[in-house]
Short mmCIF file of C-alpha atoms in Angstrom, two decimals:
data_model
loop_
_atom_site.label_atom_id
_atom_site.label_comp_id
_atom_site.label_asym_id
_atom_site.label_seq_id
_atom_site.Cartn_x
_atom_site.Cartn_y
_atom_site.Cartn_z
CA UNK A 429 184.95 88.37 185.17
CA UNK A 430 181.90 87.90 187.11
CA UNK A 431 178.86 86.01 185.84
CA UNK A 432 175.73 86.63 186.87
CA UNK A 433 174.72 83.68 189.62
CA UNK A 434 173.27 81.02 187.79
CA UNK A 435 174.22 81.64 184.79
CA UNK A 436 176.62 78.95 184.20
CA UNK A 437 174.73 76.34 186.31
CA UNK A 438 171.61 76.59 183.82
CA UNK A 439 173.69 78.17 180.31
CA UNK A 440 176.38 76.04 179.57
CA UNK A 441 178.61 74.83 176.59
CA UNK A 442 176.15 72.25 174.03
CA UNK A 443 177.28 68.76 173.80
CA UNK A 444 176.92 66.32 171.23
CA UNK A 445 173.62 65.44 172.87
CA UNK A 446 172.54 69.01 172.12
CA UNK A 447 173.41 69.33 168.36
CA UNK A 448 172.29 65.68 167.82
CA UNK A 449 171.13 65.60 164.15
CA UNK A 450 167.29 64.34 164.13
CA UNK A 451 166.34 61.68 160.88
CA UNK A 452 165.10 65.32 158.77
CA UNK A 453 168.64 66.98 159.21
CA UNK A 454 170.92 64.15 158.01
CA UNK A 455 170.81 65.54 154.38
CA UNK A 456 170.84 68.93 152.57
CA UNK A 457 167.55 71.14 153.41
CA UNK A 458 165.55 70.61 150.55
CA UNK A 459 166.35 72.99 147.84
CA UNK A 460 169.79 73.25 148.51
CA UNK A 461 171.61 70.00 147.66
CA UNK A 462 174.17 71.47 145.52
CA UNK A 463 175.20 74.39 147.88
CA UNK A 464 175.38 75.17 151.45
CA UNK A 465 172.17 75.58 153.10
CA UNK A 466 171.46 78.23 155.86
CA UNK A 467 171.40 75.86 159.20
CA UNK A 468 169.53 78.20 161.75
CA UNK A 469 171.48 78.84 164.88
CA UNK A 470 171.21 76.54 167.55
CA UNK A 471 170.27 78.77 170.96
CA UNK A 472 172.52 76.99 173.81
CA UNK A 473 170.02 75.65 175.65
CA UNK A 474 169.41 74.76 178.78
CA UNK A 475 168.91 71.57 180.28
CA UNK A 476 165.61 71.10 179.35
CA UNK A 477 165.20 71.61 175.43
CA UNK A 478 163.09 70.17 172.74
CA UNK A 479 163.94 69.23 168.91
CA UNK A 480 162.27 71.87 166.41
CA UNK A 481 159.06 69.80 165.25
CA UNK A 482 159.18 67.45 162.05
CA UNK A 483 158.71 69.89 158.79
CA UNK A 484 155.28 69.74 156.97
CA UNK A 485 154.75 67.17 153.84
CA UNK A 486 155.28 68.76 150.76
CA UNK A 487 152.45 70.98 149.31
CA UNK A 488 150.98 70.55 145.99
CA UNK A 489 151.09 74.25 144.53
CA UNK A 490 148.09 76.22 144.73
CA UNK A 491 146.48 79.75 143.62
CA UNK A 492 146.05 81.98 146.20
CA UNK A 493 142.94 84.53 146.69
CA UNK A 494 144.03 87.88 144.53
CA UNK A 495 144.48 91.11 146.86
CA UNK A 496 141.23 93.25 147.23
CA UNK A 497 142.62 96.34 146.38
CA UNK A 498 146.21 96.46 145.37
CA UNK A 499 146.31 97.38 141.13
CA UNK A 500 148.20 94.32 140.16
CA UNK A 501 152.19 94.63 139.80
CA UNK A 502 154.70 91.99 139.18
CA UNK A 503 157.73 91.21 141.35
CA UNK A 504 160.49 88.83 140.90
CA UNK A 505 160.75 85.65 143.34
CA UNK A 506 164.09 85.79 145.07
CA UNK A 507 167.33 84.59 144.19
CA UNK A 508 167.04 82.01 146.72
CA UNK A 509 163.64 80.22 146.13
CA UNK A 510 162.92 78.60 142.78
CA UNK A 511 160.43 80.32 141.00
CA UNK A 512 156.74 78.87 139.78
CA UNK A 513 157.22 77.70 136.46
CA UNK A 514 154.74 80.04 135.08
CA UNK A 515 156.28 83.18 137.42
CA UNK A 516 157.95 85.86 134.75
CA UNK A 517 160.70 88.03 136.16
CA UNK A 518 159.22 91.72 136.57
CA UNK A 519 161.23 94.93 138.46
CA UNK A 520 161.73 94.84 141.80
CA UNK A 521 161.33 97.39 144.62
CA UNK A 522 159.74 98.20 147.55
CA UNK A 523 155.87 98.28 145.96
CA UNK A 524 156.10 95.68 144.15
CA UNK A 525 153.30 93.25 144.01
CA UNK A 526 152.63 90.00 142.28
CA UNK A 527 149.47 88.07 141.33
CA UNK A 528 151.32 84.81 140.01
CA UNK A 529 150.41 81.66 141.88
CA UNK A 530 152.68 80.88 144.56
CA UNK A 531 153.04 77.21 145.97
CA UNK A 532 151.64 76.95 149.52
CA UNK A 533 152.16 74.31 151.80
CA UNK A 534 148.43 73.29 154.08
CA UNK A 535 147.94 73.95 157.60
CA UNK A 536 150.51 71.26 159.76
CA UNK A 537 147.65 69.04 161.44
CA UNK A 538 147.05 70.92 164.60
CA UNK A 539 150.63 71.13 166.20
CA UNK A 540 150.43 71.83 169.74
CA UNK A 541 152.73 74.29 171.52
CA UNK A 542 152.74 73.71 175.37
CA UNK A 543 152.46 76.93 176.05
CA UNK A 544 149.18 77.13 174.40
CA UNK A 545 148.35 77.27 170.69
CA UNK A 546 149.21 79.37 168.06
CA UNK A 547 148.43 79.92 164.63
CA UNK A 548 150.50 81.43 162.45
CA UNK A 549 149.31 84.43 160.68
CA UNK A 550 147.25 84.86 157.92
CA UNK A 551 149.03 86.78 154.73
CA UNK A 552 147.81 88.13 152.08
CA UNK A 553 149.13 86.31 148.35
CA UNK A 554 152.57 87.64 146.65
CA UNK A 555 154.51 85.02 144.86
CA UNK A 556 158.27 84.45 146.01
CA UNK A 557 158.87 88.20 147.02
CA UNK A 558 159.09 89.37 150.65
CA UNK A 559 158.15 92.96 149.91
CA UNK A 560 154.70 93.93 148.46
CA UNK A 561 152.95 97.01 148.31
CA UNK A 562 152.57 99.01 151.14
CA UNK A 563 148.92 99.38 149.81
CA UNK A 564 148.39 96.20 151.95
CA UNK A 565 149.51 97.58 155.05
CA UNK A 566 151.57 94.12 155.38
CA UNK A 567 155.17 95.19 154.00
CA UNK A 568 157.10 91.82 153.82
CA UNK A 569 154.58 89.32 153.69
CA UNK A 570 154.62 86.80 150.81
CA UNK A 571 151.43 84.11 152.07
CA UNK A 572 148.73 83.55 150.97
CA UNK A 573 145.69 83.98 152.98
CA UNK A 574 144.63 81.49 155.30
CA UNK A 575 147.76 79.22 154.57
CA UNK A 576 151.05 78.04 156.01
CA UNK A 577 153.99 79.25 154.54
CA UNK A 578 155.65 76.59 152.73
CA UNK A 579 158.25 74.54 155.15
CA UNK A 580 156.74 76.26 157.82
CA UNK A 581 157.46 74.19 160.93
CA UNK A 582 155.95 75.72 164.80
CA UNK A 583 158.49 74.34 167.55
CA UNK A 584 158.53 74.56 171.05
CA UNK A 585 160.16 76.36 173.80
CA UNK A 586 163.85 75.35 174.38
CA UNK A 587 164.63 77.00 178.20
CA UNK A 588 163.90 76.03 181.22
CA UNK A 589 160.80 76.60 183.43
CA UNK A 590 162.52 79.52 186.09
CA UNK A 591 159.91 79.74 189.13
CA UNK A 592 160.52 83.28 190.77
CA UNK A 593 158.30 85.64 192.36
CA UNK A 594 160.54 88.38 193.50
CA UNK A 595 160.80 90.15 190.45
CA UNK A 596 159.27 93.28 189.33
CA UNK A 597 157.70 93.78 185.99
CA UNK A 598 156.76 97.16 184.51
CA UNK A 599 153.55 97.68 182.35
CA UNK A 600 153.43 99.58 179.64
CA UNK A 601 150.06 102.00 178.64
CA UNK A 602 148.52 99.59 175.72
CA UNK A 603 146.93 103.11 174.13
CA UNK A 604 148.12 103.71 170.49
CA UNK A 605 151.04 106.47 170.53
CA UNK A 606 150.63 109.61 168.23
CA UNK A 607 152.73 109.21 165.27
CA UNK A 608 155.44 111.85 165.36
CA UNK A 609 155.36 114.23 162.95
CA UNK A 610 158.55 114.16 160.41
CA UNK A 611 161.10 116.63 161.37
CA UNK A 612 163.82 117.84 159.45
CA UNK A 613 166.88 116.06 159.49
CA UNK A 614 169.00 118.60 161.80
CA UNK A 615 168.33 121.44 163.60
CA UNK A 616 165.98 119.81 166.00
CA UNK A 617 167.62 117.48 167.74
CA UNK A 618 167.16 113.51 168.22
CA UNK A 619 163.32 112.11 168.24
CA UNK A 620 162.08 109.91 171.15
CA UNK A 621 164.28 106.28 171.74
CA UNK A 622 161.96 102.78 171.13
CA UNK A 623 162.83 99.71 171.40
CA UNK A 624 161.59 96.01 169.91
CA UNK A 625 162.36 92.93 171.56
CA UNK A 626 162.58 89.61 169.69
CA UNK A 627 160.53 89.16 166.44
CA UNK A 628 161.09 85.77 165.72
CA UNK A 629 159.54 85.65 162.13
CA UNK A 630 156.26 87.12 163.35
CA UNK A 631 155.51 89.67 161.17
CA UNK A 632 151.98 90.65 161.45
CA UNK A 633 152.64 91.11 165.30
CA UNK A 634 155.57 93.12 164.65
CA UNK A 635 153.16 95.50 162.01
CA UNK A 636 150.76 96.18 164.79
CA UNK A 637 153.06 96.73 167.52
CA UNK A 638 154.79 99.06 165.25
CA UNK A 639 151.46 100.67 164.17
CA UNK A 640 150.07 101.27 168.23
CA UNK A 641 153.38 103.23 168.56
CA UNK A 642 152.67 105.45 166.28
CA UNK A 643 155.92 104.59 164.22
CA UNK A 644 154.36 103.48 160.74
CA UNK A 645 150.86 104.03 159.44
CA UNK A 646 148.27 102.14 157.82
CA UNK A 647 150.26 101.23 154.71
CA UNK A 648 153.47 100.29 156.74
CA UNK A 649 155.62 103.72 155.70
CA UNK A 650 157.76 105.49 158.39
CA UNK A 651 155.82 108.01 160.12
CA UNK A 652 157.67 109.43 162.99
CA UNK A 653 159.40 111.46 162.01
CA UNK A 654 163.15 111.69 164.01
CA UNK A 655 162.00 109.22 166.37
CA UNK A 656 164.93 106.55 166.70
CA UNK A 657 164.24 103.03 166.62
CA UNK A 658 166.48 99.91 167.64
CA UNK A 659 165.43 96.53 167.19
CA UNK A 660 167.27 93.91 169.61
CA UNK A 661 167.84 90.91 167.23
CA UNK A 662 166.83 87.24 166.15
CA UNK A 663 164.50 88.36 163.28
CA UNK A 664 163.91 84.57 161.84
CA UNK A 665 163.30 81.37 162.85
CA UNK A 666 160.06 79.68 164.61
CA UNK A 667 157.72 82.33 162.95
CA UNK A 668 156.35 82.02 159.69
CA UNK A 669 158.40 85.21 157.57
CA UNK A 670 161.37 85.79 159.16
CA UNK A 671 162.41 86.91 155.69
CA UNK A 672 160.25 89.54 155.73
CA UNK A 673 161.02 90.70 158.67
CA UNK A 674 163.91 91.49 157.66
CA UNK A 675 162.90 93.29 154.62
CA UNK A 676 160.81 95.27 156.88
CA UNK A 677 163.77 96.84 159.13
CA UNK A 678 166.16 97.57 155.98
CA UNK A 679 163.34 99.61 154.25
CA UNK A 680 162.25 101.36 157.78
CA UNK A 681 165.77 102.09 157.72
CA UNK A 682 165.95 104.25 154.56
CA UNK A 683 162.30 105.72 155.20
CA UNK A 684 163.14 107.00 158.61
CA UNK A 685 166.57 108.19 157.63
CA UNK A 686 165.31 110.19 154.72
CA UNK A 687 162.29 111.16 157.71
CA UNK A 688 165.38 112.85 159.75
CA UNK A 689 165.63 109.59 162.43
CA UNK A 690 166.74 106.27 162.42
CA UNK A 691 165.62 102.82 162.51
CA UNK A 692 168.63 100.47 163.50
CA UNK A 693 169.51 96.79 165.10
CA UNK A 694 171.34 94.81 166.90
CA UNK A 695 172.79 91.37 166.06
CA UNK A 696 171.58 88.50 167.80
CA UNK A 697 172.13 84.97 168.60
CA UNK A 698 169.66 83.85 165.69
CA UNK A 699 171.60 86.38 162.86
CA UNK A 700 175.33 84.63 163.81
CA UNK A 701 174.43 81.39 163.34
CA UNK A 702 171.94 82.11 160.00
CA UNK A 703 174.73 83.62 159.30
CA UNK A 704 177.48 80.59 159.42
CA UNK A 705 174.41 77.94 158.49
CA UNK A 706 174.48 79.49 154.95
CA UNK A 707 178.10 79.77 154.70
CA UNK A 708 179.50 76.51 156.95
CA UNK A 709 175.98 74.40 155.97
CA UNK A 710 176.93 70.70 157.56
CA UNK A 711 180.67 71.50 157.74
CA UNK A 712 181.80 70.47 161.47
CA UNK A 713 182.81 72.92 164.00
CA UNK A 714 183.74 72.09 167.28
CA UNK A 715 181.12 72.53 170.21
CA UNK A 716 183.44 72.14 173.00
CA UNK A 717 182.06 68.79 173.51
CA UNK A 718 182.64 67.03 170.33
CA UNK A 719 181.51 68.08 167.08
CA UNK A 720 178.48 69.73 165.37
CA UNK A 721 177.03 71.37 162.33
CA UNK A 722 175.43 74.82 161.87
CA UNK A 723 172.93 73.27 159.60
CA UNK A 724 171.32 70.38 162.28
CA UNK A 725 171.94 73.43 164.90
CA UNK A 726 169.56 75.82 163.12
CA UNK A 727 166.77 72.82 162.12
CA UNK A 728 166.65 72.18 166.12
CA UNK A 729 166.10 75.45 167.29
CA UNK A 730 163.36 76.57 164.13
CA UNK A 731 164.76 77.07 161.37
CA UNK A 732 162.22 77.42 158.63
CA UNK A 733 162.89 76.05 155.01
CA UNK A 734 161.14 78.92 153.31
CA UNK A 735 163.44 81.78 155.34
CA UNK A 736 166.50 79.24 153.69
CA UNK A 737 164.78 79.33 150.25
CA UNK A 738 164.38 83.09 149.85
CA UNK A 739 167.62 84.18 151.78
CA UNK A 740 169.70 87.06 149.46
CA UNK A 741 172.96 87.94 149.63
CA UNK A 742 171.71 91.39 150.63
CA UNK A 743 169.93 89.74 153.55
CA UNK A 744 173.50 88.38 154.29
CA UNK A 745 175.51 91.30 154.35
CA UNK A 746 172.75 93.19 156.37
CA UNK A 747 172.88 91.08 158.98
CA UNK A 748 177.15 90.61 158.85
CA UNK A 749 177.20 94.67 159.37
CA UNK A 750 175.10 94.63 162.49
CA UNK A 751 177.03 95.93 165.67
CA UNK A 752 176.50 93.30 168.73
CA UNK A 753 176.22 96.25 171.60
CA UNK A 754 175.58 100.03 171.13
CA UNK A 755 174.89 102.81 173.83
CA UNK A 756 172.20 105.21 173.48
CA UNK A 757 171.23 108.10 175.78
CA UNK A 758 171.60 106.57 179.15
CA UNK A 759 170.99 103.35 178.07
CA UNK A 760 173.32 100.04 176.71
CA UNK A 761 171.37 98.04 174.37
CA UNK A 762 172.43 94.59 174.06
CA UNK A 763 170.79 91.48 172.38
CA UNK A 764 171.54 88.66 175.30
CA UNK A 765 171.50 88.70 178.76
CA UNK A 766 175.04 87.82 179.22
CA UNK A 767 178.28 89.60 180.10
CA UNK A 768 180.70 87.40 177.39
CA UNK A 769 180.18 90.87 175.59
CA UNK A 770 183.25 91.54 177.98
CA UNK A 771 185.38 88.74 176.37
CA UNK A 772 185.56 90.52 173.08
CA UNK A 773 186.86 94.38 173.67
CA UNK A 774 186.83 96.89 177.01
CA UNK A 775 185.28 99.35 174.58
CA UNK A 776 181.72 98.86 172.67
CA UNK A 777 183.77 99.66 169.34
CA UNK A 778 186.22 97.20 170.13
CA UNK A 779 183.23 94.73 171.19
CA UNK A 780 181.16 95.31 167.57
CA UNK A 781 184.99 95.67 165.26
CA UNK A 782 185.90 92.24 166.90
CA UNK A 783 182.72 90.64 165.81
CA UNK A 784 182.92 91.86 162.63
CA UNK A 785 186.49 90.74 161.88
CA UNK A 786 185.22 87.40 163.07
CA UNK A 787 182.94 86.94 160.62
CA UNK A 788 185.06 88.31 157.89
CA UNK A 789 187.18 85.86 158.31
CA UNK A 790 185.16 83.16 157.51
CA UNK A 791 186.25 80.51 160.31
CA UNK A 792 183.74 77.78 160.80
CA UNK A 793 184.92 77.23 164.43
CA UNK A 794 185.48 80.95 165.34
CA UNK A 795 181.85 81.98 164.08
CA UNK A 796 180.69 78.99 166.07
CA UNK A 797 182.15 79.97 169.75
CA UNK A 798 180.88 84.17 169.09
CA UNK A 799 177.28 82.29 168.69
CA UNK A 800 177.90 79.97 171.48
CA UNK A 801 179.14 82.98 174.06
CA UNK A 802 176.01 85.25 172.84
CA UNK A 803 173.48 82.29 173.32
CA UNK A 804 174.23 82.50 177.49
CA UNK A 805 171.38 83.74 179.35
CA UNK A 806 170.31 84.36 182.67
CA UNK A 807 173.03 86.34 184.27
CA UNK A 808 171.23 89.49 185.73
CA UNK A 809 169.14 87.37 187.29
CA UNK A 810 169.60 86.12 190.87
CA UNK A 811 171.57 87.38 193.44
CA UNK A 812 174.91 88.32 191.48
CA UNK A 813 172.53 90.02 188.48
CA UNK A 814 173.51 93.14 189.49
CA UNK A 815 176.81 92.60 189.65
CA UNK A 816 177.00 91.44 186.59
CA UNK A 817 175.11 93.92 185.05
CA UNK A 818 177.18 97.08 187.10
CA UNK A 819 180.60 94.96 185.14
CA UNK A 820 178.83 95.64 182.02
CA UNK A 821 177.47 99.10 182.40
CA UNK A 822 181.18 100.21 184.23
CA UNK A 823 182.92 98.88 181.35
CA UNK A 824 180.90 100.08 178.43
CA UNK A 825 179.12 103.27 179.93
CA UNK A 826 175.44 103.72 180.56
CA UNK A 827 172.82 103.55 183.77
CA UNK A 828 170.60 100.67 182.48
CA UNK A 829 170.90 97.77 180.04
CA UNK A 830 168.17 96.44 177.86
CA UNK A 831 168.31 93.28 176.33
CA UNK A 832 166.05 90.71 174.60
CA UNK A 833 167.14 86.92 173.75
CA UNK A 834 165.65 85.30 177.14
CA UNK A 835 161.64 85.77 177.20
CA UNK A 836 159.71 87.16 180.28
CA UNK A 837 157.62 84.39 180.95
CA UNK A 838 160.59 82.41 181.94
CA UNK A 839 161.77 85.01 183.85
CA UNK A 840 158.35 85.61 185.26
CA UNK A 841 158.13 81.54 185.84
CA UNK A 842 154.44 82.36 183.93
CA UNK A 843 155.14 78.93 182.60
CA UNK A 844 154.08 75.34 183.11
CA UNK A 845 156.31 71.86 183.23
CA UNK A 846 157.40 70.60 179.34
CA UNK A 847 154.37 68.63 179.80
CA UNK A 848 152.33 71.42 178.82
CA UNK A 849 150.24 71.74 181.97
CA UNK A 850 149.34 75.24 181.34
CA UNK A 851 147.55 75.78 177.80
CA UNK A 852 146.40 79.33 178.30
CA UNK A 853 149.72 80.41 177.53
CA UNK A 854 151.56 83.64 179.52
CA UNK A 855 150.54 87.13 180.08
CA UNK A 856 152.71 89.71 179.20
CA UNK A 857 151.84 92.96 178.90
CA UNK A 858 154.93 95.00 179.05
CA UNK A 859 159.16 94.59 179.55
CA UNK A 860 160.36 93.20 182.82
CA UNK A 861 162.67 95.42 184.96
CA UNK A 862 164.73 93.19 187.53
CA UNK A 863 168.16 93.36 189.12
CA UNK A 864 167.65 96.09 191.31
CA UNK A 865 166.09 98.38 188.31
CA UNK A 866 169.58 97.95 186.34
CA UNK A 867 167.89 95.54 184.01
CA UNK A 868 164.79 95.99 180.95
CA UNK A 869 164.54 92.65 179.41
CA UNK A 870 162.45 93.10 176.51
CA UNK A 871 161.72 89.33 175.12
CA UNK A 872 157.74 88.88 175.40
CA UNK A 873 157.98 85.36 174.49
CA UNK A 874 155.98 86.08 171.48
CA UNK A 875 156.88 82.48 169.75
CA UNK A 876 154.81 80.92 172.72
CA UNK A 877 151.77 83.11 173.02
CA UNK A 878 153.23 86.17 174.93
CA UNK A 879 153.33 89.64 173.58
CA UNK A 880 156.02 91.02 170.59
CA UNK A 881 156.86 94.78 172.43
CA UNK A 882 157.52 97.43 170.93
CA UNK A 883 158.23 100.42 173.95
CA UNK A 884 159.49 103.93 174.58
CA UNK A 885 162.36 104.47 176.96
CA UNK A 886 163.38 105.53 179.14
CA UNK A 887 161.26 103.58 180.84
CA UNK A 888 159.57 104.75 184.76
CA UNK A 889 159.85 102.13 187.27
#
């Protein structure tokens, strides 16, 4: 199998070093003493990595500002995240909203990002549930205004700085899109094909990309139409409601399907190991290098104690069903940069039923080396990139691949040293196209400043 030069030099196998457990990760998450907590997938890094930061000092609970317009409803908190003592369970369902107070944890003094600071963003109040009205226009959030999330912890980049100036990147027309008008489920055809590169938890970003596309209006609802919509992967971890996030997608789901299109994803690096963190917590799996837990994998790489608190079982079995590669039009959609994809099937139903079978199974070490294969980056890249990605494309059909999982800016070398020489952060303003036009990486590097895209293909060169 070819890799793409480079690839292994700068993505290897984690050592011990890599999974080291940090003073914070040596016991249960909070919350979760008695049962397995969700340890956030540890990204393979490359050499140069740094430890998710130390999580925020426990918040005294606190009343948040009551929404402006929304008529007061009441929605349970989940199963996962205890519920204010004075919280009474209510229905549940897509509209719900809650006025109960919701504990909030202050702002983290001033944490400083190398590439340039970021705040997280501001939500309006819902107590424990990730869905509220779509009155708000914020479908998912659960944060009070002006506040942290509780457990919310910003960490820094974990890849290394890639200086390159012979690469090509595409911009993409920053003018809102028309929203499509809803079409009937058959007769007409499929919509238009969009794609959204890695969310990371950030959901307000994700609402307004979605919203300058044309695909949701003002309240958040599906509104175009049979347009078809595939989101790459990693939902959670170093953003603020990667929870919600999710809730987002599997209710675009049902809205566009009942709209006559589709709204669909891809499972990524981040969903394996959130994945085996809940189920495996601090069991030991074997790295290839010694030994290491799910649980101290996912606190290194951003996991965020309030995603662990108010993960479902439905959140769980979403993410489980989610194929790993699909093909669409001319196009294969993938989540990482990498061709192990290859090491699992010679057919993209092969690829996606091996995956699943993996995780039925329930094998702490087996989940463990599927996450570790999918966290590879870099191999389009370079010389051999297209190669690599003509092995890919020959074997699973297709003229282009899209991926997410490794951001532009790194690609783009936009970046500084880990010393944080450049504070301004990177510019991004649309997916990079690279290996001789065989490649749309579509990672803005939104957790470090950059840009969360959201674009129509195909895409012109």
């Amino acid at each position: 199998m070819t890799q793409g030069a480079g690839q292994e030099p700068v993505v290897r196998t984690a050592t011990l070093r890599d999974f080291r457990v940090p003073p914070y990760a040596r016991v249960p998450v909070q919350g979760h003493a008695t049962e397995p907590t969700a340890a956030e997938p540890l990204p393979v890094s490359p050499p140069a990595e740094n430890p998710a930061a130390p999580a925020p000092p426990q918040a005294a609970p606190a009343t948040p500002p009551p929404a402006p317009s929304a008529p007061p409803r009441t929605a349970p908190a989940p199963a996962a995240a205890p519920a204010p003592p004075q919280a009474a369970p209510a229905p549940t369902g897509p509209s719900a909203v809650s006025t109960t107070p919701t504990p909030t944890a202050p702002m983290p003094a001033d944490p400083t990002l190398h590439l340039g600071r970021r705040a997280a963003p501001a939500y309006p109040a819902a107590a424990g549930s990730s869905i509220v009205s779509v009155a708000t226009g914020h479908p998912g959030n659960a944060y009070p205004e002006g506040a942290m999330p509780d457990g919310y912890t910003p960490t820094e980049r974990d890849l290394p700085v890639i200086k390159r100036g012979d690469t090509v990147q595409v911009p993409v027309a920053t003018e809102p899109a028309t929203a499509a008008e809803p079409a009937p489920a058959s007769g007409e055809g499929p919509g238009p094909l969009y794609v959204v590169g890695d969310v990371h938890g950030y959901l307000d970003e994700l609402v307004a990309a979605l919203r300058a596309q044309g695909l949701i209006d003002e309240n958040g609802g599906w509104a175009a139409g049979n347009a078809r919509l595939w989101f790459l992967g990693d939902f959670t971890d170093r953003g603020p409601d990667g929870i919600g996030v999710i809730d987002l997608v599997m209710r675009l789901s049902a809205e566009a399907a009942a709209a006559g299109g589709y709204c669909k994803a891809l499972m990524g690096n981040h969903e394996l190991l959130l994945i085996g963190a809940k189920r495996f917590g601090d069991t030991p799996v074997n790295s290839g290098a010694g030994t290491a837990t799910f649980q101290a994998a996912w606190l290194l790489n951003g996991g965020q104690k309030h995603d662990m608190d108010r993960l479902q079982d439905v959140h769980l079995q979403w993410m489980s069903r989610l194929d790993a590669v699909v093909r669409e039009d001319d196009h294969l959609l993938l989540h990482s940069d990498t061709t192990a994809y290859l090491e699992y099937g010679e057919t993209i139903e092969d690829v996606n039923d091996t995956v699943h079978e993996i995780l039925n199974r329930n094998d702490a070490d087996e989940v463990w080396d599927v996450f570790r294969k999918f966290t590879k980056r870099f191999a389009f890249r370079d010389e051999g990139g297209p190669q690599a990605v003509q092995e890919l494309l020959s074997t699973y059909g297709g003229h282009r691949i899209v991926h997410g999982h490794s951001p532009i800016p790194y690609l783009l070398g936009q970046v500084g040293t880990e010393e944080g020489e450049d504070s301004a952060g990177p510019v991004v303003d649309g997916p990079h196209v690279y290996a001789d036009g065989l490649a749309i990486a579509m990672d803005g590097g939104v957790t470090m400043a950059g840009k969360l895209l959201v674009v129509q293909l195909p895409l012109d060169r």
